[in-house]
Amino acid sequence: MRTEQPKMIYLKDYQAPEYLIDETHLTFELFEDHSLVHAQLVMRRNPARGAGLPPLVLDGQQLELLSVSLADQPLSADDYQLDDSHLTLHPTSASFTLDTSVKIHPESNTALEGLYKSSGMFCTQCEAEGFRKITYYLDRPDVMSKFTTTVVAEQHRYPVLLSNGNPIASGPGEDGRHWATWEDPFMKPAYLFALVAGDLWCVEDSFRTQSGRDVALRIYVEPENIDKCQHAMNSLKKSMRWDEETYGREYDLDIFMIVAVNDFNMGAMENKGLNIFNSSAVLARAETATDAAHQRVEAIVAHEYFHNWSGNRVTCRDWFQLSLKEGFTVFRDAGFSSDMNSRTVKRIQDVAYLRTHQFAEDAGPMAHAVRPESFIEISNFYTLTVYEKGSEVVGMIHTLLGAEGFRKGSDLYFERHDGQAVTCDDFVKAMEDANGVDLTQFKRWYSQAGTPRLAVSESYDAAAKTYSLTFRQSCPQTPDKVEKLPFVIPVELGLLDSKGAGMALRLSGENAAQGTSRVISVTEAEQTFTFVDITEQPLPSLLRGFSAPVKLSFPYSRDQLMFLMQHDSDGFNRWDAGQQLAVQVLQELIAQHQQGQALVMDERLVTALGTVLADDSLDQAMVAEMLSLPGEAYLTEISEVADVEAIHAAREFARQQLADSLFDALWKRYQTNRSVSKATAYVAESEHFARRALQNIALSYLMLTHKPEVLAAAIEQFDSADNMTERLTALAVLVNSPFEAEKAQALAVFAENFKDNALVMDQWFSVQAGSPLPGGLERVKALMQHPAFNLKNPNKVRALVGAFAGQNLINFHAADGSGYRFLADLVIQLNGFNPQIASRQLAPLTRWRKYDSARQALMKGELERIRASGDLSSDVFEVVSKSLA
Ligand code: TRP
Ligand code: ZN
């Protein structure tokens, strides 16, 4: 906890470090009631900072300093200055060694940052600024060092001792203890340091790189989970191969390890050669993990592995550049997932997520640029903007340069900056230099926050056979108050003729047409593009594949959207036309609800989705996506003022109408797919995901009809499914149904069967926390008393509190403010022991601007109450104070 007001840190104040650390030698002595860390740092003055020997200011927090020697001279208390976050020393020569010993308390570290214990094992999390809770250090990513680490611990409790790099020696010690030494030959910043000590088993495999080296692969887990590692191992090998084939990147050490831990603030961490994962991002097998969980494991394994190049070999100069590694690595893992599964479906899911959640962040009080200019607490900037929008920005460079040009750029980037700590500007410069292009204006995507709007209008001149599209871009004001200049917006588009075929695209001034789908760059506030030889009034298909993270508007009629749904050659835009149609229909229902009218739904939505459902030639995963109506959170995001009750009522009404009208088609699809599922062993592959996705969305619609044969089918699926995907959907439809006895029975059976599997119990909590039926808050409060719940475990908090406040909008936003009060109480509690989780759980309250004045007042009242609650972490302080500014 802080003693002074946290202060703002600015990118413009960046200065290179005064000193460098060439070598870092660490010895950890791990005990049950404390641990000792001995550090020997081989240091020198940074020549880039000139002559002179300024004070050496080391970062350190929550450390008990036992001894310190500078250049082999033991220091006494008058030789240095110590405060709660720094140790200041006074070197007398340009090169020296520094020895420190500190005592720390991993056994009582609940913040899960630095060295801590999870389920009896020791593990670390150092990104972004956790290493300073382990030893005194220059804890900043531009200080890179060669690490050697010795771990000493009790042999019986901690038979496995791991750190980064290669194992070089090990042996027995005194009093039943043993030790192991690891050496990492690559220079790295401290945030990539890792240590693990525990009673772990491992699954082993190996990978032969493209140059013929054999790499040992190991996934370490608690013994009872040894049967849940194969999917992660397969994913790892696929990732390694893919990065060689797609980016020419080969793995560089002789061993690559993943360790699964149960208590983890995020998904996973790319520590050099020793990735540490939330167990939810590693463990997966048919009986216990859904298809979505399998795909998440595959994506996170890939993401962390890809960081070995985009993040570790080339790292960030400072934390303002976080998107340099995160945006790029998300872009890389999305490319991988697209190649492993369906590219269009992956794109649909990513865009739906971005539009719902990143756009909301961009419109809220924490809005920031992909490369922020200031922060109080860097942990608050591991955001959807840095990750997902950052990936979109890299994706736009890919779109502008083409696959080959992009690869030339990434090759140059890795070659030029290998072993360095660099900036987003360096990344863009490599792209520019490799392709001979100027991306100066494009770089506004890194510095300007907010979601640009792009309003498009058309005009057709039949006599001249010309068709013009006029684009007007603007960007709303954000808290950073930066004046917004026009972005470079790549718009992929096509023009459909009256039969739905793509027309040849020739811009006025061009000699020849350039295909039927092409990318144009909108670079001005207002800009018109005129196509020639257009022999009939076309229908434009705009922003294909979501080629830029903007809010595009074009005055489509519902019939035109239905036409695009059927005929657009771009799969993403076929889905998006369906979403736009659904949004129009839902907004009409919302207005009816607000005016107290009886709800009457436009039949065209039924017709359109009925056509999709009847088409056996379509990819079933696409059908499932098209049947999914825009979520309440998305409808909230696109509202000026979100009417919680009207949105919920309208969407539920539409779902009921669709279920009733399309019953026969849904039932047929359900039965066909369920019978294939019954006859087929579980396979974690694309076409099987697709079949189950359609089966499950069909079941969730069908259940709304309350027909006895559907109830029987849900119970049958719940009882006899051989996999969690089918079982959990069956549980969810029962939980959301009025069949109280069947619901209670299913919940009880499920809990009894899976009580010993924490990750499955997380799903059991989530299904209930997310149920929109009345009484949500009471259910959540009761579940917090369940023996499987534990507030100290972030996965449990996310499963119950996160699912309630983030997904169960109708219950969380109860008009009496009870949901807000509950969340604020929780945040105050969490702030006391895990600031990162406290701050993240707070996000729903920061969205107050979207709601009516009564709810706004209640939400702000709770934020005020948190602010006044006393000892705030810098994490919570920053979010609360910006939200109330
Ligand atoms: N670099 C991690 C990633 O792959 C992010 C991360 C893991 C993290 N654990 C963390 C960030 C703890 C902040 C705090 O995306
Ligand atoms: Zn990452």
mmCIF file of C-alpha atoms in Angstrom, residues 400-720:
data_model
loop_
_atom_site.group_PDB
_atom_site.id
_atom_site.type_symbol
_atom_site.label_atom_id
_atom_site.label_comp_id
_atom_site.label_asym_id
_atom_site.label_seq_id
_atom_site.Cartn_x
_atom_site.Cartn_y
_atom_site.Cartn_z
ATOM 1 C CA LEU A 400 -1.632 -1.835 -46.576
ATOM 2 C CA LEU A 401 1.616 -3.660 -47.382
ATOM 3 C CA GLY A 402 0.207 -7.054 -48.380
ATOM 4 C CA ALA A 403 1.419 -10.367 -46.950
ATOM 5 C CA GLU A 404 4.781 -10.268 -48.702
ATOM 6 C CA GLY A 405 5.578 -6.677 -47.869
ATOM 7 C CA PHE A 406 4.601 -7.302 -44.261
ATOM 8 C CA ARG A 407 6.914 -10.317 -44.073
ATOM 9 C CA LYS A 408 9.782 -8.235 -45.468
ATOM 10 C CA GLY A 409 9.069 -5.690 -42.768
ATOM 11 C CA SER A 410 8.921 -8.229 -39.936
ATOM 12 C CA ASP A 411 12.148 -9.872 -41.144
ATOM 13 C CA LEU A 412 13.883 -6.510 -41.089
ATOM 14 C CA TYR A 413 12.447 -5.687 -37.673
ATOM 15 C CA PHE A 414 13.683 -8.941 -36.084
ATOM 16 C CA GLU A 415 17.061 -8.727 -37.782
ATOM 17 C CA ARG A 416 17.665 -5.075 -37.020
ATOM 18 C CA HIS A 417 16.549 -5.159 -33.398
ATOM 19 C CA ASP A 418 17.434 -8.651 -32.174
ATOM 20 C CA GLY A 419 18.677 -8.295 -28.587
ATOM 21 C CA GLN A 420 17.377 -4.739 -28.255
ATOM 22 C CA ALA A 421 14.686 -2.910 -26.302
ATOM 23 C CA VAL A 422 12.825 -0.769 -28.828
ATOM 24 C CA THR A 423 9.785 1.402 -29.531
ATOM 25 C CA CYS A 424 6.637 1.254 -31.660
ATOM 26 C CA ASP A 425 8.345 3.797 -33.921
ATOM 27 C CA ASP A 426 11.163 1.294 -34.535
ATOM 28 C CA PHE A 427 8.599 -1.315 -35.550
ATOM 29 C CA VAL A 428 6.903 1.003 -38.019
ATOM 30 C CA LYS A 429 10.264 2.205 -39.324
ATOM 31 C CA ALA A 430 11.255 -1.363 -40.204
ATOM 32 C CA MET A 431 7.953 -1.762 -42.067
ATOM 33 C CA GLU A 432 8.595 1.508 -43.911
ATOM 34 C CA ASP A 433 12.218 0.783 -44.767
ATOM 35 C CA ALA A 434 11.549 -2.733 -46.016
ATOM 36 C CA ASN A 435 8.816 -1.483 -48.330
ATOM 37 C CA GLY A 436 9.878 2.040 -49.245
ATOM 38 C CA VAL A 437 6.659 3.556 -47.893
ATOM 39 C CA ASP A 438 5.874 6.464 -45.606
ATOM 40 C CA LEU A 439 3.670 5.594 -42.621
ATOM 41 C CA THR A 440 3.954 8.967 -40.856
ATOM 42 C CA GLN A 441 0.241 9.719 -40.951
ATOM 43 C CA PHE A 442 -0.630 6.107 -40.263
ATOM 44 C CA LYS A 443 1.187 6.382 -36.924
ATOM 45 C CA ARG A 444 -1.671 8.495 -35.552
ATOM 46 C CA TRP A 445 -3.239 5.119 -34.731
ATOM 47 C CA TYR A 446 -0.597 4.816 -32.007
ATOM 48 C CA SER A 447 -1.072 8.267 -30.510
ATOM 49 C CA GLN A 448 -4.767 9.129 -30.830
ATOM 50 C CA ALA A 449 -7.318 7.440 -28.567
ATOM 51 C CA GLY A 450 -10.982 6.945 -29.386
ATOM 52 C CA THR A 451 -12.851 4.975 -32.021
ATOM 53 C CA PRO A 452 -13.023 6.822 -35.342
ATOM 54 C CA ARG A 453 -16.363 7.130 -37.072
ATOM 55 C CA LEU A 454 -16.609 6.737 -40.787
ATOM 56 C CA ALA A 455 -19.841 7.924 -42.397
ATOM 57 C CA VAL A 456 -20.247 6.855 -46.006
ATOM 58 C CA SER A 457 -22.645 8.172 -48.626
ATOM 59 C CA GLU A 458 -23.082 7.237 -52.273
ATOM 60 C CA SER A 459 -24.140 8.781 -55.552
ATOM 61 C CA TYR A 460 -24.725 7.015 -58.835
ATOM 62 C CA ASP A 461 -24.694 8.766 -62.199
ATOM 63 C CA ALA A 462 -26.396 6.409 -64.672
ATOM 64 C CA ALA A 463 -25.608 8.531 -67.698
ATOM 65 C CA ALA A 464 -21.886 8.855 -66.918
ATOM 66 C CA LYS A 465 -21.762 5.285 -65.517
ATOM 67 C CA THR A 466 -19.894 6.563 -62.473
ATOM 68 C CA TYR A 467 -20.454 5.647 -58.860
ATOM 69 C CA SER A 468 -19.024 7.760 -56.058
ATOM 70 C CA LEU A 469 -18.511 6.936 -52.407
ATOM 71 C CA THR A 470 -17.857 9.817 -50.035
ATOM 72 C CA PHE A 471 -16.192 9.059 -46.692
ATOM 73 C CA ARG A 472 -16.311 11.432 -43.734
ATOM 74 C CA GLN A 473 -14.144 10.531 -40.758
ATOM 75 C CA SER A 474 -14.188 11.980 -37.268
ATOM 76 C CA CYS A 475 -13.033 10.891 -33.836
ATOM 77 C CA PRO A 476 -14.747 11.724 -30.564
ATOM 78 C CA GLN A 477 -12.952 13.609 -27.814
ATOM 79 C CA THR A 478 -11.243 11.410 -25.194
ATOM 80 C CA PRO A 479 -9.908 12.290 -21.711
ATOM 81 C CA ASP A 480 -6.366 12.787 -23.047
ATOM 82 C CA LYS A 481 -7.690 15.923 -24.838
ATOM 83 C CA VAL A 482 -5.462 15.329 -27.839
ATOM 84 C CA GLU A 483 -6.787 17.108 -30.915
ATOM 85 C CA LYS A 484 -7.769 14.447 -33.422
ATOM 86 C CA LEU A 485 -6.248 14.555 -36.893
ATOM 87 C CA PRO A 486 -7.425 12.314 -39.747
ATOM 88 C CA PHE A 487 -6.365 8.676 -39.607
ATOM 89 C CA VAL A 488 -5.261 6.491 -42.499
ATOM 90 C CA ILE A 489 -8.237 4.142 -42.772
ATOM 91 C CA PRO A 490 -7.832 1.170 -45.108
ATOM 92 C CA VAL A 491 -11.276 0.270 -46.427
ATOM 93 C CA GLU A 492 -11.583 -3.006 -48.260
ATOM 94 C CA LEU A 493 -14.663 -2.912 -50.445
ATOM 95 C CA GLY A 494 -16.585 -4.389 -53.328
ATOM 96 C CA LEU A 495 -19.635 -3.388 -55.383
ATOM 97 C CA LEU A 496 -22.420 -5.885 -55.980
ATOM 98 C CA ASP A 497 -24.594 -5.824 -59.079
ATOM 99 C CA SER A 498 -28.299 -6.638 -58.977
ATOM 100 C CA LYS A 499 -27.573 -10.370 -59.254
ATOM 101 C CA GLY A 500 -25.123 -10.172 -56.355
ATOM 102 C CA ALA A 501 -21.987 -10.556 -58.467
ATOM 103 C CA GLY A 502 -18.906 -8.434 -57.786
ATOM 104 C CA MET A 503 -18.357 -5.623 -60.282
ATOM 105 C CA ALA A 504 -14.927 -4.768 -61.732
ATOM 106 C CA LEU A 505 -13.416 -1.932 -59.700
ATOM 107 C CA ARG A 506 -11.747 0.825 -61.687
ATOM 108 C CA LEU A 507 -11.252 4.191 -60.072
ATOM 109 C CA SER A 508 -11.449 7.250 -62.224
ATOM 110 C CA GLY A 509 -7.935 7.965 -63.517
ATOM 111 C CA GLU A 510 -6.914 4.303 -63.601
ATOM 112 C CA ASN A 511 -6.230 2.456 -66.854
ATOM 113 C CA ALA A 512 -7.764 -0.821 -65.880
ATOM 114 C CA ALA A 513 -9.972 -2.423 -63.290
ATOM 115 C CA GLN A 514 -8.215 -3.935 -60.265
ATOM 116 C CA GLY A 515 -10.295 -6.927 -59.291
ATOM 117 C CA THR A 516 -13.671 -7.053 -57.623
ATOM 118 C CA SER A 517 -12.476 -6.465 -54.059
ATOM 119 C CA ARG A 518 -9.809 -3.916 -53.215
ATOM 120 C CA VAL A 519 -8.426 -1.706 -50.493
ATOM 121 C CA ILE A 520 -8.670 2.063 -50.675
ATOM 122 C CA SER A 521 -7.066 4.357 -48.103
ATOM 123 C CA VAL A 522 -9.161 7.117 -46.622
ATOM 124 C CA THR A 523 -6.661 9.689 -45.405
ATOM 125 C CA GLU A 524 -8.616 12.938 -45.278
ATOM 126 C CA ALA A 525 -11.456 14.199 -43.135
ATOM 127 C CA GLU A 526 -13.666 14.004 -46.198
ATOM 128 C CA GLN A 527 -12.776 12.149 -49.363
ATOM 129 C CA THR A 528 -14.628 10.914 -52.439
ATOM 130 C CA PHE A 529 -13.700 7.916 -54.578
ATOM 131 C CA THR A 530 -15.305 7.594 -57.989
ATOM 132 C CA PHE A 531 -15.590 4.267 -59.782
ATOM 133 C CA VAL A 532 -16.067 4.256 -63.565
ATOM 134 C CA ASP A 533 -17.717 1.823 -66.023
ATOM 135 C CA ILE A 534 -20.424 1.106 -63.496
ATOM 136 C CA THR A 535 -23.335 0.064 -65.674
ATOM 137 C CA GLU A 536 -26.017 -0.242 -63.003
ATOM 138 C CA GLN A 537 -26.688 1.079 -59.512
ATOM 139 C CA PRO A 538 -24.458 -1.094 -57.287
ATOM 140 C CA LEU A 539 -24.779 -2.092 -53.656
ATOM 141 C CA PRO A 540 -21.524 -1.439 -51.793
ATOM 142 C CA SER A 541 -19.946 -3.975 -49.451
ATOM 143 C CA LEU A 542 -17.779 -1.856 -47.161
ATOM 144 C CA LEU A 543 -15.000 -2.525 -44.666
ATOM 145 C CA ARG A 544 -14.700 -6.152 -45.698
ATOM 146 C CA GLY A 545 -13.064 -8.342 -43.084
ATOM 147 C CA PHE A 546 -13.362 -5.333 -40.776
ATOM 148 C CA SER A 547 -10.305 -3.797 -42.412
ATOM 149 C CA ALA A 548 -10.086 -0.978 -39.830
ATOM 150 C CA PRO A 549 -11.270 -0.612 -36.192
ATOM 151 C CA VAL A 550 -13.856 2.088 -36.909
ATOM 152 C CA LYS A 551 -17.594 2.598 -36.605
ATOM 153 C CA LEU A 552 -18.750 2.653 -40.194
ATOM 154 C CA SER A 553 -22.205 3.826 -41.111
ATOM 155 C CA PHE A 554 -23.968 3.549 -44.445
ATOM 156 C CA PRO A 555 -27.745 4.013 -44.825
ATOM 157 C CA TYR A 556 -28.581 0.426 -45.788
ATOM 158 C CA SER A 557 -32.204 -0.595 -45.986
ATOM 159 C CA ARG A 558 -33.173 -3.883 -44.380
ATOM 160 C CA ASP A 559 -33.738 -5.429 -47.791
ATOM 161 C CA GLN A 560 -30.256 -4.418 -48.860
ATOM 162 C CA LEU A 561 -28.799 -6.001 -45.735
ATOM 163 C CA MET A 562 -30.687 -9.213 -46.509
ATOM 164 C CA PHE A 563 -29.257 -9.099 -50.016
ATOM 165 C CA LEU A 564 -25.718 -8.716 -48.659
ATOM 166 C CA MET A 565 -26.300 -11.574 -46.210
ATOM 167 C CA GLN A 566 -26.962 -13.850 -49.149
ATOM 168 C CA HIS A 567 -24.646 -12.592 -51.841
ATOM 169 C CA ASP A 568 -21.591 -10.837 -50.449
ATOM 170 C CA SER A 569 -18.460 -12.731 -51.460
ATOM 171 C CA ASP A 570 -16.860 -11.683 -48.159
ATOM 172 C CA GLY A 571 -17.923 -14.073 -45.391
ATOM 173 C CA PHE A 572 -17.251 -11.570 -42.654
ATOM 174 C CA ASN A 573 -19.485 -8.999 -44.312
ATOM 175 C CA ARG A 574 -22.271 -11.544 -44.813
ATOM 176 C CA TRP A 575 -22.239 -12.033 -41.058
ATOM 177 C CA ASP A 576 -21.973 -8.312 -40.426
ATOM 178 C CA ALA A 577 -24.938 -7.557 -42.686
ATOM 179 C CA GLY A 578 -26.946 -9.978 -40.548
ATOM 180 C CA GLN A 579 -25.769 -8.203 -37.400
ATOM 181 C CA GLN A 580 -26.718 -4.807 -38.804
ATOM 182 C CA LEU A 581 -30.135 -6.122 -39.738
ATOM 183 C CA ALA A 582 -30.571 -7.542 -36.239
ATOM 184 C CA VAL A 583 -29.439 -4.242 -34.689
ATOM 185 C CA GLN A 584 -32.033 -2.323 -36.704
ATOM 186 C CA VAL A 585 -34.779 -4.743 -35.720
ATOM 187 C CA LEU A 586 -33.730 -4.795 -32.070
ATOM 188 C CA GLN A 587 -33.514 -1.008 -31.877
ATOM 189 C CA GLU A 588 -37.063 -0.831 -33.193
ATOM 190 C CA LEU A 589 -38.176 -3.262 -30.473
ATOM 191 C CA ILE A 590 -36.293 -1.227 -27.862
ATOM 192 C CA ALA A 591 -38.173 1.899 -28.970
ATOM 193 C CA GLN A 592 -41.510 0.051 -28.814
ATOM 194 C CA HIS A 593 -40.718 -1.115 -25.291
ATOM 195 C CA GLN A 594 -39.790 2.412 -24.235
ATOM 196 C CA GLN A 595 -43.054 3.766 -25.593
ATOM 197 C CA GLY A 596 -45.051 1.137 -23.746
ATOM 198 C CA GLN A 597 -46.240 -0.467 -26.973
ATOM 199 C CA ALA A 598 -46.739 -4.146 -27.629
ATOM 200 C CA LEU A 599 -43.594 -5.535 -29.248
ATOM 201 C CA VAL A 600 -43.903 -6.440 -32.927
ATOM 202 C CA MET A 601 -40.847 -7.787 -34.676
ATOM 203 C CA ASP A 602 -39.965 -7.226 -38.313
ATOM 204 C CA GLU A 603 -40.521 -10.616 -39.966
ATOM 205 C CA ARG A 604 -37.537 -10.083 -42.217
ATOM 206 C CA LEU A 605 -35.167 -11.118 -39.435
ATOM 207 C CA VAL A 606 -36.982 -14.465 -39.189
ATOM 208 C CA THR A 607 -36.869 -14.877 -42.966
ATOM 209 C CA ALA A 608 -33.178 -14.026 -43.159
ATOM 210 C CA LEU A 609 -32.120 -16.366 -40.362
ATOM 211 C CA GLY A 610 -34.479 -19.061 -41.631
ATOM 212 C CA THR A 611 -32.708 -18.939 -44.985
ATOM 213 C CA VAL A 612 -29.327 -19.286 -43.289
ATOM 214 C CA LEU A 613 -30.571 -22.188 -41.181
ATOM 215 C CA ALA A 614 -31.985 -24.012 -44.187
ATOM 216 C CA ASP A 615 -28.764 -23.816 -46.169
ATOM 217 C CA ASP A 616 -26.889 -27.073 -45.616
ATOM 218 C CA SER A 617 -23.983 -25.896 -47.737
ATOM 219 C CA LEU A 618 -22.913 -23.230 -45.230
ATOM 220 C CA ASP A 619 -20.145 -23.812 -42.686
ATOM 221 C CA GLN A 620 -22.020 -24.769 -39.532
ATOM 222 C CA ALA A 621 -19.837 -22.506 -37.397
ATOM 223 C CA MET A 622 -20.889 -19.606 -39.640
ATOM 224 C CA VAL A 623 -24.529 -20.566 -39.234
ATOM 225 C CA ALA A 624 -24.055 -20.578 -35.467
ATOM 226 C CA GLU A 625 -22.451 -17.127 -35.577
ATOM 227 C CA MET A 626 -25.207 -15.765 -37.802
ATOM 228 C CA LEU A 627 -27.868 -17.086 -35.451
ATOM 229 C CA SER A 628 -26.267 -15.269 -32.496
ATOM 230 C CA LEU A 629 -27.998 -11.944 -31.984
ATOM 231 C CA PRO A 630 -25.851 -8.953 -31.016
ATOM 232 C CA GLY A 631 -25.302 -9.145 -27.247
ATOM 233 C CA GLU A 632 -26.760 -6.807 -24.650
ATOM 234 C CA ALA A 633 -23.307 -5.354 -24.012
ATOM 235 C CA TYR A 634 -22.942 -4.462 -27.690
ATOM 236 C CA LEU A 635 -26.428 -2.958 -27.814
ATOM 237 C CA THR A 636 -25.409 -0.928 -24.772
ATOM 238 C CA GLU A 637 -22.201 0.226 -26.436
ATOM 239 C CA ILE A 638 -23.999 1.531 -29.536
ATOM 240 C CA SER A 639 -26.690 3.322 -27.497
ATOM 241 C CA GLU A 640 -26.445 6.983 -26.626
ATOM 242 C CA VAL A 641 -28.120 6.207 -23.300
ATOM 243 C CA ALA A 642 -28.534 2.484 -22.703
ATOM 244 C CA ASP A 643 -31.945 1.415 -21.424
ATOM 245 C CA VAL A 644 -31.061 -1.756 -19.527
ATOM 246 C CA GLU A 645 -34.587 -3.121 -19.242
ATOM 247 C CA ALA A 646 -35.618 -2.266 -22.804
ATOM 248 C CA ILE A 647 -32.488 -3.828 -24.269
ATOM 249 C CA HIS A 648 -33.012 -7.000 -22.297
ATOM 250 C CA ALA A 649 -36.737 -7.197 -23.055
ATOM 251 C CA ALA A 650 -36.232 -6.528 -26.770
ATOM 252 C CA ARG A 651 -33.522 -9.105 -27.183
ATOM 253 C CA GLU A 652 -35.375 -11.768 -25.220
ATOM 254 C CA PHE A 653 -38.500 -11.069 -27.248
ATOM 255 C CA ALA A 654 -36.575 -11.449 -30.501
ATOM 256 C CA ARG A 655 -35.038 -14.719 -29.323
ATOM 257 C CA GLN A 656 -38.465 -16.039 -28.398
ATOM 258 C CA GLN A 657 -39.894 -15.041 -31.788
ATOM 259 C CA LEU A 658 -37.041 -16.754 -33.593
ATOM 260 C CA ALA A 659 -37.394 -19.877 -31.468
ATOM 261 C CA ASP A 660 -41.147 -20.109 -32.121
ATOM 262 C CA SER A 661 -40.970 -19.312 -35.830
ATOM 263 C CA LEU A 662 -37.962 -21.438 -36.652
ATOM 264 C CA PHE A 663 -38.730 -24.301 -34.317
ATOM 265 C CA ASP A 664 -38.858 -27.043 -36.950
ATOM 266 C CA ALA A 665 -35.620 -26.057 -38.647
ATOM 267 C CA LEU A 666 -33.796 -25.642 -35.337
ATOM 268 C CA TRP A 667 -35.103 -28.954 -34.056
ATOM 269 C CA LYS A 668 -33.997 -30.762 -37.198
ATOM 270 C CA ARG A 669 -30.524 -29.244 -37.029
ATOM 271 C CA TYR A 670 -30.294 -30.030 -33.329
ATOM 272 C CA GLN A 671 -31.293 -33.649 -33.705
ATOM 273 C CA THR A 672 -29.033 -34.281 -36.671
ATOM 274 C CA ASN A 673 -26.018 -32.806 -34.934
ATOM 275 C CA ARG A 674 -26.716 -34.387 -31.580
ATOM 276 C CA SER A 675 -26.921 -37.789 -33.212
ATOM 277 C CA VAL A 676 -23.567 -37.254 -34.910
ATOM 278 C CA SER A 677 -22.109 -36.149 -31.585
ATOM 279 C CA LYS A 678 -23.432 -39.292 -29.949
ATOM 280 C CA ALA A 679 -21.911 -41.478 -32.620
ATOM 281 C CA THR A 680 -18.511 -39.721 -32.686
ATOM 282 C CA ALA A 681 -15.727 -39.615 -30.136
ATOM 283 C CA TYR A 682 -14.776 -36.081 -29.098
ATOM 284 C CA VAL A 683 -12.273 -34.402 -31.416
ATOM 285 C CA ALA A 684 -10.897 -30.914 -30.714
ATOM 286 C CA GLU A 685 -10.948 -29.815 -34.338
ATOM 287 C CA SER A 686 -12.633 -27.208 -36.410
ATOM 288 C CA GLU A 687 -15.463 -29.147 -38.062
ATOM 289 C CA HIS A 688 -16.374 -30.759 -34.745
ATOM 290 C CA PHE A 689 -16.373 -27.362 -33.018
ATOM 291 C CA ALA A 690 -18.678 -26.167 -35.781
ATOM 292 C CA ARG A 691 -21.128 -29.033 -35.424
ATOM 293 C CA ARG A 692 -21.357 -28.630 -31.658
ATOM 294 C CA ALA A 693 -21.645 -24.838 -31.901
ATOM 295 C CA LEU A 694 -24.718 -25.096 -34.114
ATOM 296 C CA GLN A 695 -26.181 -27.914 -32.034
ATOM 297 C CA ASN A 696 -25.779 -25.871 -28.880
ATOM 298 C CA ILE A 697 -27.128 -22.571 -30.126
ATOM 299 C CA ALA A 698 -30.083 -24.475 -31.576
ATOM 300 C CA LEU A 699 -30.708 -26.039 -28.170
ATOM 301 C CA SER A 700 -30.612 -22.681 -26.425
ATOM 302 C CA TYR A 701 -33.260 -21.291 -28.798
ATOM 303 C CA LEU A 702 -35.369 -24.454 -28.648
ATOM 304 C CA MET A 703 -35.435 -24.395 -24.870
ATOM 305 C CA LEU A 704 -37.231 -21.035 -24.981
ATOM 306 C CA THR A 705 -40.301 -22.853 -26.313
ATOM 307 C CA HIS A 706 -40.577 -24.932 -23.106
ATOM 308 C CA LYS A 707 -41.676 -27.925 -25.141
ATOM 309 C CA PRO A 708 -41.446 -31.246 -23.289
ATOM 310 C CA GLU A 709 -39.438 -32.906 -26.061
ATOM 311 C CA VAL A 710 -36.835 -30.148 -25.807
ATOM 312 C CA LEU A 711 -36.607 -30.453 -22.041
ATOM 313 C CA ALA A 712 -36.130 -34.178 -22.491
ATOM 314 C CA ALA A 713 -33.395 -33.549 -25.065
ATOM 315 C CA ALA A 714 -31.583 -31.121 -22.761
ATOM 316 C CA ILE A 715 -31.678 -33.633 -19.925
ATOM 317 C CA GLU A 716 -30.514 -36.413 -22.216
ATOM 318 C CA GLN A 717 -27.617 -34.258 -23.429
ATOM 319 C CA PHE A 718 -26.733 -33.278 -19.867
ATOM 320 C CA ASP A 719 -26.774 -36.859 -18.617
ATOM 321 C CA SER A 720 -25.055 -38.643 -21.438
#
